[in-house]
Coordinates of N, CA and C and ligand atoms in Angstrom, one line a residue:
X169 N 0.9 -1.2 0.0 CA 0.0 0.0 0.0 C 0.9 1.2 0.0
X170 N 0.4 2.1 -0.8 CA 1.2 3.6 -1.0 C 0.6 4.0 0.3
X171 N 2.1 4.8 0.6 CA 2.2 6.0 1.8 C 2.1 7.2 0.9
X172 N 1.1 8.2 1.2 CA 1.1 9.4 0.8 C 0.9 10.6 2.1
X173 N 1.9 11.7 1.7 CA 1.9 13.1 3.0 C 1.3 14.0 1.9
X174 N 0.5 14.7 2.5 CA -0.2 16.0 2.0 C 0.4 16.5 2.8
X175 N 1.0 17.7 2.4 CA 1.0 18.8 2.9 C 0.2 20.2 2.8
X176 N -0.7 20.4 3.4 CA -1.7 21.4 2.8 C -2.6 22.3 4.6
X177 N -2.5 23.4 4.3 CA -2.6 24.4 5.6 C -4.0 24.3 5.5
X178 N -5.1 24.4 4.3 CA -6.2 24.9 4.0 C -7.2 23.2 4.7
X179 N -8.2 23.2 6.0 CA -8.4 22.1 6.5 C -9.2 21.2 5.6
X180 N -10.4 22.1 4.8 CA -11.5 21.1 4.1 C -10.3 21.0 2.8
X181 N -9.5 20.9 2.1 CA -9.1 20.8 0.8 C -8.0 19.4 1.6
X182 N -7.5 19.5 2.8 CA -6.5 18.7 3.3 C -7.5 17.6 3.5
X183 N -8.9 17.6 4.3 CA -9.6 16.7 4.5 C -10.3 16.1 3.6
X184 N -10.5 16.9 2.6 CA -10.6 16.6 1.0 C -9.7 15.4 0.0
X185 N -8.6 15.8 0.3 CA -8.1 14.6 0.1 C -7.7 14.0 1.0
X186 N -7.5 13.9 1.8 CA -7.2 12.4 2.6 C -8.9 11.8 2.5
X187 N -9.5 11.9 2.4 CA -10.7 11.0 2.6 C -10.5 10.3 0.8
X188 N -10.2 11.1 -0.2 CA -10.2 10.8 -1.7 C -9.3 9.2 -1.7
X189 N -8.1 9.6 -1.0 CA -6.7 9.2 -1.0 C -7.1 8.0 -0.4
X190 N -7.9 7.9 0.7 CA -7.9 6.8 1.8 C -9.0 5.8 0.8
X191 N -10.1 6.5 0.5 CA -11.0 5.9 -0.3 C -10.3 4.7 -1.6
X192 N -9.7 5.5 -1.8 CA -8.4 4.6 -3.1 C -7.5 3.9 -2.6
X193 N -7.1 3.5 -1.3 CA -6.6 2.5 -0.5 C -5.4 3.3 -0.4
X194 N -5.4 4.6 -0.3 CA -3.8 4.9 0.0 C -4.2 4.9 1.4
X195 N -2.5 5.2 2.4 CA -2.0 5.1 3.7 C -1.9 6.9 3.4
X196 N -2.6 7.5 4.4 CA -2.0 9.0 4.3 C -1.9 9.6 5.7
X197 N -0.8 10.8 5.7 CA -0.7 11.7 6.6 C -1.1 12.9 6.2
X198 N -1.1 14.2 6.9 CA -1.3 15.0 6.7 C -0.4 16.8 7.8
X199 N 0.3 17.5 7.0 CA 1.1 18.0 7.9 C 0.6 19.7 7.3
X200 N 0.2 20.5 8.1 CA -0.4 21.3 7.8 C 0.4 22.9 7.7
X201 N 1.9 22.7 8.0 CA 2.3 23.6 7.8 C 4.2 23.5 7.1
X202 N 4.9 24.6 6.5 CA 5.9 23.8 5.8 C 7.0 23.0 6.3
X203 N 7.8 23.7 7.8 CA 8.0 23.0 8.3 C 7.6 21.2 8.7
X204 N 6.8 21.0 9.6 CA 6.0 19.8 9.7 C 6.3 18.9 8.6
X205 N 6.0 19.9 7.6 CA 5.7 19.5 6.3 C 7.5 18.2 6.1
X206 N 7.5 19.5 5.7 CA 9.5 19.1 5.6 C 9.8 17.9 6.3
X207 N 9.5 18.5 7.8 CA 10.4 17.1 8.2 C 9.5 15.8 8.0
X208 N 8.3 15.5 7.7 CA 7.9 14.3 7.8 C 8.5 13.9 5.9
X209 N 8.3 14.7 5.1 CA 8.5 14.5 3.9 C 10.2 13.6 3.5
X210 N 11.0 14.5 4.8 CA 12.3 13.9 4.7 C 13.1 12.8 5.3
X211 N 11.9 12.2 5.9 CA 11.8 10.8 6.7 C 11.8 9.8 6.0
X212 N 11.3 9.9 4.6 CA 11.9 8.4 4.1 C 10.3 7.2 4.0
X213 N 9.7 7.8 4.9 CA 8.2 6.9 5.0 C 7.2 7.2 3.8
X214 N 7.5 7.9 2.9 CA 6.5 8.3 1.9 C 6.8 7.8 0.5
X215 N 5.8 7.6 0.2 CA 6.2 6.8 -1.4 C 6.0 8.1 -2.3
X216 N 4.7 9.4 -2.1 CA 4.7 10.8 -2.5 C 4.3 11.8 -1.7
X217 N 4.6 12.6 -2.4 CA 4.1 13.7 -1.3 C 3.1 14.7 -2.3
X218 N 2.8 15.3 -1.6 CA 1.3 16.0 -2.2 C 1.6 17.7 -2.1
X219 N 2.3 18.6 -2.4 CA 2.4 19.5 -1.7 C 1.9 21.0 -2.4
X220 N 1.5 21.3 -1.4 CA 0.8 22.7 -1.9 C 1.6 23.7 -1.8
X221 N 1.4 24.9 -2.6 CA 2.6 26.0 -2.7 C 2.3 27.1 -1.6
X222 N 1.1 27.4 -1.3 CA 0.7 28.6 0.0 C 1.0 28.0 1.2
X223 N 1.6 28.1 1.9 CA 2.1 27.3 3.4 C 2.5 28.5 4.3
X224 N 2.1 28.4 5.6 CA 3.0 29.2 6.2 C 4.1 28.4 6.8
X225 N 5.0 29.5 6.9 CA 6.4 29.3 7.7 C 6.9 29.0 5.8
X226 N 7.5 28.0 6.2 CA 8.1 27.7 4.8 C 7.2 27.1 4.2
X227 N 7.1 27.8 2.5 CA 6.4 27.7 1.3 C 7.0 26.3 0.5
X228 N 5.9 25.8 -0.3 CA 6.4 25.2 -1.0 C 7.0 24.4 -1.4
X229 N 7.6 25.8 -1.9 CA 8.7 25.4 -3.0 C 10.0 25.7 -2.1
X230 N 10.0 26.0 -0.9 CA 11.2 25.9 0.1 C 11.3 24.6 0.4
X231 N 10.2 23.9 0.8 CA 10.2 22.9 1.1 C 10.6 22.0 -0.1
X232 N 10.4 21.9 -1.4 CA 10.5 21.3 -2.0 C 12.5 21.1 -2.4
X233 N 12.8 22.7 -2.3 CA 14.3 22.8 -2.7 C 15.1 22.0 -1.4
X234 N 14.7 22.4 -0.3 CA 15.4 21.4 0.9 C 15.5 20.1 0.6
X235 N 14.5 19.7 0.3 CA 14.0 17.9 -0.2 C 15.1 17.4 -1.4
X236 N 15.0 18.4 -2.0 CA 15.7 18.3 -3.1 C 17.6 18.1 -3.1
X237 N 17.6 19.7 -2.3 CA 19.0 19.7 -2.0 C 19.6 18.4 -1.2
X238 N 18.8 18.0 -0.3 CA 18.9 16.6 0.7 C 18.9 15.4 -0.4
X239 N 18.9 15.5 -1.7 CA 19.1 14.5 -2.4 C 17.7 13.8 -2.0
X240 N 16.5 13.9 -1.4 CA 15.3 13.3 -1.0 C 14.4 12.7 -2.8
X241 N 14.4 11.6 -3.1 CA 13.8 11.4 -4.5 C 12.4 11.5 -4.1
X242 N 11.8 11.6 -3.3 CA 10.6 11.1 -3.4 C 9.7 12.2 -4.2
X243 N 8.7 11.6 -4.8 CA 7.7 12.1 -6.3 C 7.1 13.5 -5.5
X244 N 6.6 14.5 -6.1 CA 6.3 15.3 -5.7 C 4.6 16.3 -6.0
X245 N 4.0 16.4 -6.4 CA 2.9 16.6 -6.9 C 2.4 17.9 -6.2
X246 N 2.8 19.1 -6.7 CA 2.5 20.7 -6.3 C 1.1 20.4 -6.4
X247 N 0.5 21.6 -5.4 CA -1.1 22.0 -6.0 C -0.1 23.6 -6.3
X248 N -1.0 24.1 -7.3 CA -0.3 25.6 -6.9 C -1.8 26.5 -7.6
X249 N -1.7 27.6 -7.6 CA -3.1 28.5 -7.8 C -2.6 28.3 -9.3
X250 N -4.1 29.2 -9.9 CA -4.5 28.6 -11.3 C -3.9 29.5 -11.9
X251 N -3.9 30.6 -11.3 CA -3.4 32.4 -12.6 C -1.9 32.5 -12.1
X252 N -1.4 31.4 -11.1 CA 0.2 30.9 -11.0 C 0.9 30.3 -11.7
X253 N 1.0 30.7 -13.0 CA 2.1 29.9 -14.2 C 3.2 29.9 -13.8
X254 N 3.6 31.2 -13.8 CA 4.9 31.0 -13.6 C 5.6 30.2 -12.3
X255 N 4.6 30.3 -11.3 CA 5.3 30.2 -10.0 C 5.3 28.1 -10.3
X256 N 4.4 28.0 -10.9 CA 4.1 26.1 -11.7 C 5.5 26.0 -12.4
X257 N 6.0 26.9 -13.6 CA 7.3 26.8 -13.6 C 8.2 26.6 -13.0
X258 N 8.3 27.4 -12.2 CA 9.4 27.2 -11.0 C 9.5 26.5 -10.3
X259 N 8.1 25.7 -9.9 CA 8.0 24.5 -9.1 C 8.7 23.0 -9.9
X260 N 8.5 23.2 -11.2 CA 8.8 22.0 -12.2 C 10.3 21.9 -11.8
X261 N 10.9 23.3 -12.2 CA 13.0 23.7 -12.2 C 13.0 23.3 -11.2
X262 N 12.2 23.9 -10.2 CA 12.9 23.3 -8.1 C 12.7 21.7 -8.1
X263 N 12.8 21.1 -9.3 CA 12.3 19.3 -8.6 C 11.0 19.2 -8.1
X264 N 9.6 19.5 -8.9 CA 8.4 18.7 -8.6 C 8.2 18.2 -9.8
X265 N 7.9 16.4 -9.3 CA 7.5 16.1 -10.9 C 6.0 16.2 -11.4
X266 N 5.1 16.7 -11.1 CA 3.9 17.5 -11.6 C 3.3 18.5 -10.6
X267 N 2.5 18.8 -10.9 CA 1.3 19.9 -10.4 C 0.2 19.8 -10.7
X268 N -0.8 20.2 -9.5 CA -2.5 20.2 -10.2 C -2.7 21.7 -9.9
X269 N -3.3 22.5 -11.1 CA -3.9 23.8 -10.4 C -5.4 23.5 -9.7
X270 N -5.1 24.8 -8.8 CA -6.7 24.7 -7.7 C -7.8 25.4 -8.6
X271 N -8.4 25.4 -8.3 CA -9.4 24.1 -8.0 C -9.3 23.1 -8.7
X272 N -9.2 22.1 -8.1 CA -9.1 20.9 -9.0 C -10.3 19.5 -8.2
X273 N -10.2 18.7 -9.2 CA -11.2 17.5 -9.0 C -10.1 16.5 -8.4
X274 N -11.3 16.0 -8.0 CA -10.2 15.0 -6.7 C -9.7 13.9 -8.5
X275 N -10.4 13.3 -9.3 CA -9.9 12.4 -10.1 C -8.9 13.2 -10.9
X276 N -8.7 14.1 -10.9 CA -7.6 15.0 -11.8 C -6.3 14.5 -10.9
X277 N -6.3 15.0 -9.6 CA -5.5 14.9 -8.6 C -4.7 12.8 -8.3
X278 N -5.8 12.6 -8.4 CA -5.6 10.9 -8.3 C -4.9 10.5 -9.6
X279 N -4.8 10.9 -10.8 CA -4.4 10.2 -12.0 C -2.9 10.9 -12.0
X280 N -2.9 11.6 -11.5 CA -1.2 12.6 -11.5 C -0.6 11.6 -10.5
X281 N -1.3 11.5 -9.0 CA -0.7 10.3 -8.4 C -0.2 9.4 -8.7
X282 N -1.4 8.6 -9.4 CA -1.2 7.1 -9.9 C 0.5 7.5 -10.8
X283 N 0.6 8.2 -11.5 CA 1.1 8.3 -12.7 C 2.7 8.5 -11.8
X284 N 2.5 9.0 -11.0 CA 4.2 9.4 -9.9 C 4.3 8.3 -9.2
X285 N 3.5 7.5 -9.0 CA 3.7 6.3 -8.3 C 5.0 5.6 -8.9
X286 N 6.1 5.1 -8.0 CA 6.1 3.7 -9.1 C 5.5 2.9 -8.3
X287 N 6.0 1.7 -9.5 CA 5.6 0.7 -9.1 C 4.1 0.3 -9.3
X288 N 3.1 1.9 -9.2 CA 1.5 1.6 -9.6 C 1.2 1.7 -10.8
X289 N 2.1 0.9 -12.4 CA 2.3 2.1 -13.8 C 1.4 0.5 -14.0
X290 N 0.5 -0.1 -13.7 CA 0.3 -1.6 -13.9 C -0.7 -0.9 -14.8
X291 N -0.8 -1.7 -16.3 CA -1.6 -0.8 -17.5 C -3.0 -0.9 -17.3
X292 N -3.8 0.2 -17.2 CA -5.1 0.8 -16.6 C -6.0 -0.1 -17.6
X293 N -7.3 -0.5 -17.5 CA -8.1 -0.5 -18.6 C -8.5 0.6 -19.1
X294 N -8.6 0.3 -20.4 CA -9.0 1.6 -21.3 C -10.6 2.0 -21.3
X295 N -11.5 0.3 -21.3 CA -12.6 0.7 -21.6 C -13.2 -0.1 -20.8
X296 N -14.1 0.6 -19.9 CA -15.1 0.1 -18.8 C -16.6 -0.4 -19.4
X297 N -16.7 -1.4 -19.3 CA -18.1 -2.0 -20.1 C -18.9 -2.4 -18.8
X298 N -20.1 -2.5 -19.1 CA -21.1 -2.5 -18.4 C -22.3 -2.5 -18.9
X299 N -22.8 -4.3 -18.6 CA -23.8 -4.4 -19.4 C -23.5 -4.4 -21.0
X300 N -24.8 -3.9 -21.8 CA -24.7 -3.5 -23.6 C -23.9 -1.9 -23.4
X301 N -23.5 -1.2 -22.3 CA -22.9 0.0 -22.8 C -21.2 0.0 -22.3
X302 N -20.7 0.7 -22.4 CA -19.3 1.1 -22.3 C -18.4 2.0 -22.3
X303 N -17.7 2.6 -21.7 CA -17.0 3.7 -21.2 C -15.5 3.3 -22.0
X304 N -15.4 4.2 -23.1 CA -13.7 4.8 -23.7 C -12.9 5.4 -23.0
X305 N -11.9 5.1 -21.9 CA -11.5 6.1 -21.3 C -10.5 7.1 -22.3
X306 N -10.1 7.0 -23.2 CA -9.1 7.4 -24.2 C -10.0 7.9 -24.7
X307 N -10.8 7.6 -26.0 CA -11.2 8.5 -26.2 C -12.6 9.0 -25.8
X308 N -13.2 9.0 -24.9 CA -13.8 9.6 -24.0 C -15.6 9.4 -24.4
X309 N -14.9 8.0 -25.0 CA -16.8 8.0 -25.9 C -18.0 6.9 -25.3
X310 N -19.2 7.1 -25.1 CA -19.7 6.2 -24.7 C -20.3 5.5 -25.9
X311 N -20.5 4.5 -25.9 CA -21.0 3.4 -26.2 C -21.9 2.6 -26.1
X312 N -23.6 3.0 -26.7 CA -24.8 2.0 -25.8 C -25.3 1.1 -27.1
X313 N -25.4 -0.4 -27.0 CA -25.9 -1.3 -27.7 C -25.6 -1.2 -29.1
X314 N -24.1 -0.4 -29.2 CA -23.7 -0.8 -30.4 C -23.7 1.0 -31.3
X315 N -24.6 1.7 -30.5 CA -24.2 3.4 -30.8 C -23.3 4.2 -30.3
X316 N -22.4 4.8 -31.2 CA -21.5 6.2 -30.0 C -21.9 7.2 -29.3
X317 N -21.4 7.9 -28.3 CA -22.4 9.2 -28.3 C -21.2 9.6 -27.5
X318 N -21.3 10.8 -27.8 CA -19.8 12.4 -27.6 C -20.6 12.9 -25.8
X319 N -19.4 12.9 -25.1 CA -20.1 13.1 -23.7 C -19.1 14.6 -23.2
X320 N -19.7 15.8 -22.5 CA -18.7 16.5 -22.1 C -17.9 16.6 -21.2
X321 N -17.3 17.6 -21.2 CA -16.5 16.9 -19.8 C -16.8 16.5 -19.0
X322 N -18.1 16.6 -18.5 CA -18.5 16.8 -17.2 C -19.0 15.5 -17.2
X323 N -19.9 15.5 -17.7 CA -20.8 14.2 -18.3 C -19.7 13.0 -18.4
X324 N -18.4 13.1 -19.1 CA -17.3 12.4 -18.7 C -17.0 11.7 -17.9
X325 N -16.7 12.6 -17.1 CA -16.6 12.6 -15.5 C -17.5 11.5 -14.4
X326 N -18.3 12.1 -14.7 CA -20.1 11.7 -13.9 C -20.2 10.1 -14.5
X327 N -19.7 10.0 -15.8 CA -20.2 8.7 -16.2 C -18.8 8.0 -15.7
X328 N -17.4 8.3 -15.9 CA -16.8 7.8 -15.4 C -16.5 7.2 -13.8
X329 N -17.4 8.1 -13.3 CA -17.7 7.4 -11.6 C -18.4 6.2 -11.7
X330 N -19.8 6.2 -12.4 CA -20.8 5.2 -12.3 C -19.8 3.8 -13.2
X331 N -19.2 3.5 -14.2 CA -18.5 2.8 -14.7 C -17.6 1.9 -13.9
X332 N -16.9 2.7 -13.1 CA -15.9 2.3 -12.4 C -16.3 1.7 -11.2
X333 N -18.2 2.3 -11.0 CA -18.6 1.5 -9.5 C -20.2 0.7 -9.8
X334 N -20.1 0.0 -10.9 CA -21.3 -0.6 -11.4 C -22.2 -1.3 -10.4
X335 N -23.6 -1.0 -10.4 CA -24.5 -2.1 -9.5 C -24.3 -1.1 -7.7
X336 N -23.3 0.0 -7.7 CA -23.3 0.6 -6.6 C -24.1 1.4 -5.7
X337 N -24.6 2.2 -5.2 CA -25.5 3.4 -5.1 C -24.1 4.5 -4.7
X338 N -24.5 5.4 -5.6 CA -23.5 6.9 -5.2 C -23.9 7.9 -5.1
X339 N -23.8 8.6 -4.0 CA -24.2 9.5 -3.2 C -24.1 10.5 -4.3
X340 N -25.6 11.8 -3.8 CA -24.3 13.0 -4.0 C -24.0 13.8 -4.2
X341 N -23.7 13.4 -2.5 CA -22.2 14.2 -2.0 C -21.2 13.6 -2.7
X342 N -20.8 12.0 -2.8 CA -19.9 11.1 -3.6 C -19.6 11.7 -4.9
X343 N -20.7 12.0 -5.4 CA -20.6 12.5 -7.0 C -19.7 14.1 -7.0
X344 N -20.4 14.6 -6.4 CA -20.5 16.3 -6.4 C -18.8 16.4 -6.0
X345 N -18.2 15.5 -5.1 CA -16.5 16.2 -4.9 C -15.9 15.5 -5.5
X346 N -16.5 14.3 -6.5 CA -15.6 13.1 -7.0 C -15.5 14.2 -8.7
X347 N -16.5 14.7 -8.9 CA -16.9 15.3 -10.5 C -16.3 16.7 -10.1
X348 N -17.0 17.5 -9.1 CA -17.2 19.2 -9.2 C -15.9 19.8 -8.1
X349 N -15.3 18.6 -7.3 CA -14.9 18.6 -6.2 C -15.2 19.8 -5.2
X350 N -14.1 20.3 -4.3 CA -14.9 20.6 -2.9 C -15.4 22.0 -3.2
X351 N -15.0 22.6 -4.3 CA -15.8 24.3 -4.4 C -17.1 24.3 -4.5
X352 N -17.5 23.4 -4.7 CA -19.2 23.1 -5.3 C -19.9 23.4 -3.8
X353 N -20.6 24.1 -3.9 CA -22.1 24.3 -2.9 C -22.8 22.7 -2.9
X354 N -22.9 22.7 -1.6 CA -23.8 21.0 -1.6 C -24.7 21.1 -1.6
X355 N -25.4 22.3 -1.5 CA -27.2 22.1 -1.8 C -27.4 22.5 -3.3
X356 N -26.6 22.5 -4.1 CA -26.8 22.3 -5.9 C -27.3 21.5 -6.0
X357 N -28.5 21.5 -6.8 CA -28.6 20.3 -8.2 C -27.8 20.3 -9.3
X358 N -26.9 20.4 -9.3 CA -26.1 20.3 -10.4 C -26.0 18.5 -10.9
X359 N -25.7 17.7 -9.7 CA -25.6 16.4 -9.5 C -27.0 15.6 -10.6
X360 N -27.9 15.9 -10.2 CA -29.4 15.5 -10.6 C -29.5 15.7 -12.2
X361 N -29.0 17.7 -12.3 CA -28.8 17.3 -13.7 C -28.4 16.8 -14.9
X362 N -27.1 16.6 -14.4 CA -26.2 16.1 -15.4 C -26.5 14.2 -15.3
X363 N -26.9 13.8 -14.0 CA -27.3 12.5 -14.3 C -28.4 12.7 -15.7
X364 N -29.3 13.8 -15.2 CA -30.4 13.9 -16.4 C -29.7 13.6 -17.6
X365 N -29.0 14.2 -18.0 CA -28.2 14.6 -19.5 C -27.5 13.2 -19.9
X366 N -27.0 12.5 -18.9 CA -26.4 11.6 -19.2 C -27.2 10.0 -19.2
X367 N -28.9 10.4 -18.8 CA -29.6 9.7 -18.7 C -30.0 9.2 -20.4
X368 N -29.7 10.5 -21.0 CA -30.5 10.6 -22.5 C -30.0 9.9 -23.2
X369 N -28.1 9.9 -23.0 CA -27.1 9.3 -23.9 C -27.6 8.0 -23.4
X370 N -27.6 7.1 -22.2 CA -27.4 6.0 -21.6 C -28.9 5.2 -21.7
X371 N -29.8 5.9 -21.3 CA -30.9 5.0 -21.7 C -31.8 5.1 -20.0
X372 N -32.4 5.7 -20.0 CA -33.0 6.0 -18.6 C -32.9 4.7 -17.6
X373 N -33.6 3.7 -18.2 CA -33.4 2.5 -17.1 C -31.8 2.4 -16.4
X374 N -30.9 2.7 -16.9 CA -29.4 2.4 -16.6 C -29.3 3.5 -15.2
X375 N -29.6 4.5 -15.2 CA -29.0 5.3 -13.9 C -30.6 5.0 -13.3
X376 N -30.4 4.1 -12.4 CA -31.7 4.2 -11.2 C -31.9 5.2 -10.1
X377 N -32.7 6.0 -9.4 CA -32.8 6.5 -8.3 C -32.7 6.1 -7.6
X378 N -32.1 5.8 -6.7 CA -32.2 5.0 -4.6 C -32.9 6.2 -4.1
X379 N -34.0 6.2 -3.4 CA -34.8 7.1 -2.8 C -34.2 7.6 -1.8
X380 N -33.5 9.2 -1.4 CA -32.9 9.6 -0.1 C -31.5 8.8 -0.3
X381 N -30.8 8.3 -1.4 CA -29.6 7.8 -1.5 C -28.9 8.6 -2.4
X382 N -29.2 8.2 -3.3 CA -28.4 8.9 -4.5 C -28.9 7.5 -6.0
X383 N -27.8 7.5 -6.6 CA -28.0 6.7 -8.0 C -27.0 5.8 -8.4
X384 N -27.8 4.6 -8.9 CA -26.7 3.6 -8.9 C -26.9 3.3 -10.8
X385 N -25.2 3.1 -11.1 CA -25.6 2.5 -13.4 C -25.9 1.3 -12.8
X386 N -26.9 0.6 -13.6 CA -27.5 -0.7 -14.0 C -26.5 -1.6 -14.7
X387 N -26.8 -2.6 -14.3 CA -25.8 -4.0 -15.2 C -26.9 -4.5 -16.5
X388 N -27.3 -3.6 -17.0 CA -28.1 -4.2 -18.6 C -27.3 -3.9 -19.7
Ligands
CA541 CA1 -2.4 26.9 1.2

């Protein structure tokens, strides 16, 4: 099992992912400021670290250059702000090997992981079937009883939850931080409609209601 440290000051975005991280069978800690940060990062116990660039005490990308200068290899994965390019730049030259800008979706976040893991490069399936329909993760197409249909990002997204957890019921709350992640207002319907939209492509019987649950894809 992967050891993962976040380092992240901000509490719902740190609690945000460790629940993601834990959900996906990682081992995680959480150190909430750069310091802390630092020294657990340089202990040797982490397979990656998760680090965000706003920190107090030491930033970052301080923390990242100590890590670095210490000859510390472990994988690195910035969050940094979105209208922060340059400072994403500079994070790349100081030794991180990716970055997610904020706001981000927890699956955005998780595939940069997977991908800095070693050892986790074990080759993904491409295409999630279910029942007569089926999910392209490449090219991003569904597939019902033998027709294509172009899905948007989001719709993407949404369908690529239900794919991955067939016959399930998913919340959603589940949906809403796994698709919109944690900026999203939880009393939206946003959830409801995009199941709508993606009810049209899929075939209504396929996304059922759980009453007071949320919605599970159908195995037809
Ligand atoms: Ca921060």
């Amino acid at each position: 099992m992967s050891r993962i440290l976040v380092v992240e000051d901000e509490e719902r975005i740190a609690s945000f992912l460790e629940k993601g991280l834990r959900a996906n069978g990682f081992t995680t800690d959480v150190a909430s400021d750069g310091e802390s940060g630092f020294a657990l990062a340089r202990s040797g116990r982490y397979d990656l670290v998760v680090l965000d660039v706003g920190l107090p005490g030491m930033d970052g990308f301080e923390v990242l250059r100590e890590l670095r200068r210490e000859g510390a290899q472990v994988p690195v994965v910035m969050l940094t702000a979105r209208d922060a390019v340059e400072d994403t730049v500079a994070g790349l030259e100081g030794g991180a090997d990716d970055y997610v800008t904020k706001p981000f979706r927890f699956e955005e976040l998780l595939a940069r992981v997977r991908v800095r893991l070693r050892g986790e490069r074990a080759p993904e399936e491409t295409v999630l079937a279910v029942g007569a329909a089926s999910l392209d993760l490449r090219t991003r197409r569904l597939t019902v009883d033998g027709t294509d249909a172009d899905l948007s990002a989001r719709e993407f997204a949404l369908a690529e939850m239900f794919f991955r957890h067939p016959g399930q019921v998913l919340s959603r709350e589940q949906l809403l931080s796994h698709v919109w992640g944690y900026d999203f207002d939880p009393r939206s319907n946003v959830v409801d409609v995009y199941v709508g939209y993606l009810r049209r492509k899929l075939g209504k019987e396929r996304i059922a209601s759980v009453r007071g649950m949320g919605y599970r894809l159908e195995k037809i």
